[in-house]
Short mmCIF file of C-alpha atoms in Angstrom, two decimals:
data_model
loop_
_atom_site.label_atom_id
_atom_site.label_comp_id
_atom_site.label_asym_id
_atom_site.label_seq_id
_atom_site.Cartn_x
_atom_site.Cartn_y
_atom_site.Cartn_z
CA UNK A 1 9.55 -9.03 18.83
CA UNK A 2 8.61 -11.32 15.96
CA UNK A 3 6.79 -9.28 13.24
CA UNK A 4 5.30 -12.23 11.51
CA UNK A 5 4.84 -13.75 7.95
CA UNK A 6 3.94 -11.12 5.54
CA UNK A 7 0.76 -11.05 4.21
CA UNK A 8 -1.26 -8.68 1.98
CA UNK A 9 -2.74 -5.72 3.90
CA UNK A 10 -4.99 -3.15 2.48
CA UNK A 11 -4.77 0.40 3.86
CA UNK A 12 -7.83 2.49 2.87
CA UNK A 13 -8.26 6.29 3.17
CA UNK A 14 -11.87 6.71 2.91
CA UNK A 15 -14.26 9.83 2.18
CA UNK A 16 -13.15 11.08 -1.25
CA UNK A 17 -16.12 12.79 -3.33
CA UNK A 18 -14.13 11.95 -6.54
CA UNK A 19 -11.68 9.55 -7.93
CA UNK A 20 -9.32 12.18 -8.61
CA UNK A 21 -9.48 13.65 -5.27
CA UNK A 22 -8.44 10.00 -3.94
CA UNK A 23 -5.79 9.54 -6.72
CA UNK A 24 -4.28 12.79 -5.66
CA UNK A 25 -3.01 11.35 -2.54
CA UNK A 26 -0.90 8.63 -4.33
CA UNK A 27 2.17 10.81 -4.75
CA UNK A 28 2.70 12.08 -1.13
CA UNK A 29 2.04 8.32 0.21
CA UNK A 30 4.65 7.02 -2.38
CA UNK A 31 7.09 9.49 -1.01
CA UNK A 32 6.33 8.10 2.68
CA UNK A 33 6.93 4.42 1.48
CA UNK A 34 9.68 5.65 -0.93
CA UNK A 35 11.84 8.45 -0.31
CA UNK A 36 14.25 7.64 -2.93
CA UNK A 37 12.29 6.10 -6.18
CA UNK A 38 15.75 5.08 -7.82
CA UNK A 39 16.99 3.20 -4.79
CA UNK A 40 18.27 -0.36 -5.39
CA UNK A 41 15.80 -3.15 -4.87
CA UNK A 42 14.32 -4.55 -2.90
CA UNK A 43 11.54 -1.97 -1.69
CA UNK A 44 11.36 -2.69 2.05
CA UNK A 45 7.55 -2.80 1.55
CA UNK A 46 6.13 -3.88 -1.73
CA UNK A 47 3.13 -1.55 -2.64
CA UNK A 48 0.48 -0.60 -5.20
CA UNK A 49 -2.78 1.53 -5.34
CA UNK A 50 -6.42 0.98 -6.51
CA UNK A 51 -9.70 2.65 -5.78
CA UNK A 52 -12.79 1.17 -3.91
CA UNK A 53 -16.26 2.69 -3.83
CA UNK A 54 -17.35 5.75 -5.85
CA UNK A 55 -20.39 4.20 -7.54
CA UNK A 56 -23.92 5.04 -6.81
CA UNK A 57 -22.74 8.20 -5.15
CA UNK A 58 -20.85 6.46 -2.64
CA UNK A 59 -17.58 8.26 -1.47
CA UNK A 60 -14.41 6.90 -3.08
CA UNK A 61 -11.45 5.27 -0.77
CA UNK A 62 -8.00 5.12 -2.04
CA UNK A 63 -6.85 1.55 -1.28
CA UNK A 64 -2.86 0.90 -0.62
CA UNK A 65 -1.91 -2.42 -0.68
CA UNK A 66 1.16 -3.49 1.08
CA UNK A 67 3.00 -7.04 1.36
CA UNK A 68 4.20 -7.06 4.72
CA UNK A 69 3.95 -8.37 8.65
CA UNK A 70 0.92 -7.00 10.51
CA UNK A 71 3.08 -5.03 12.64
CA UNK A 72 4.50 -2.77 9.48
CA UNK A 73 1.36 -2.67 8.09
CA UNK A 74 -0.08 -0.78 10.92
CA UNK A 75 2.95 1.55 10.98
CA UNK A 76 2.41 2.60 7.50
CA UNK A 77 -1.24 3.12 8.28
CA UNK A 78 -0.29 5.44 11.21
CA UNK A 79 1.86 7.43 8.91
CA UNK A 80 -0.82 7.70 6.53
CA UNK A 81 -3.21 8.87 9.29
CA UNK A 82 -0.62 11.62 10.01
CA UNK A 83 -0.12 12.61 6.36
CA UNK A 84 -3.82 13.09 5.71
CA UNK A 85 -4.60 14.54 9.14
CA UNK A 86 -7.86 13.75 10.91
CA UNK A 87 -10.16 14.84 8.05
CA UNK A 88 -10.30 11.42 6.74
CA UNK A 89 -10.46 8.04 8.09
CA UNK A 90 -7.73 5.33 7.78
CA UNK A 91 -8.44 1.44 8.18
CA UNK A 92 -6.14 -1.61 7.84
CA UNK A 93 -7.35 -4.90 7.30
CA UNK A 94 -5.92 -8.21 5.72
CA UNK A 95 -6.46 -8.19 1.74
CA UNK A 96 -6.68 -11.18 -0.37
CA UNK A 97 -3.28 -12.22 -2.27
CA UNK A 98 -5.24 -13.29 -5.25
CA UNK A 99 -6.26 -9.57 -5.66
CA UNK A 100 -2.74 -8.15 -5.31
CA UNK A 101 -0.66 -10.96 -6.98
CA UNK A 102 1.71 -8.42 -7.95
CA UNK A 103 2.62 -7.64 -4.62
CA UNK A 104 3.40 -11.30 -3.49
CA UNK A 105 5.45 -11.87 -6.98
CA UNK A 106 7.47 -8.43 -6.26
CA UNK A 107 8.43 -9.79 -2.92
CA UNK A 108 9.34 -13.15 -4.15
CA UNK A 109 11.48 -11.83 -6.95
CA UNK A 110 12.88 -9.05 -5.17
CA UNK A 111 14.34 -11.39 -2.42
CA UNK A 112 15.64 -14.08 -5.15
CA UNK A 113 12.64 -16.61 -4.01
CA UNK A 114 11.88 -17.31 -7.78
CA UNK A 115 8.95 -16.08 -10.19
CA UNK A 116 8.84 -12.83 -11.64
CA UNK A 117 8.23 -8.95 -10.86
CA UNK A 118 8.91 -5.50 -11.94
CA UNK A 119 11.54 -4.75 -9.12
CA UNK A 120 9.57 -1.76 -8.31
CA UNK A 121 7.06 -0.87 -5.69
CA UNK A 122 4.53 0.26 -7.85
#
């Protein structure tokens, strides 16, 4: 089955009362995506984190940006759901490439398609 062209996807883990609680999830998710941080490039799936919400007393969401196919993004979201358990809602949606330029650049760089990147999944 063809997985399709890579795109930016956002995997959001919702419902954290504070940014610190949301950020505490970064390390466990990093280990899901990259069990060996010292591996040779390329990363299987380029990824990065940001936060959303958290203003006006709104809960904070940890946002994992990935540059991959829709099938792989759904698999990553499933793995994150297992990690966080049933206590948090995890959603996946297509993201704006312009907001995640470093992921696109990393993908291109690590696959020898030109441009620059840092060679890591972060």
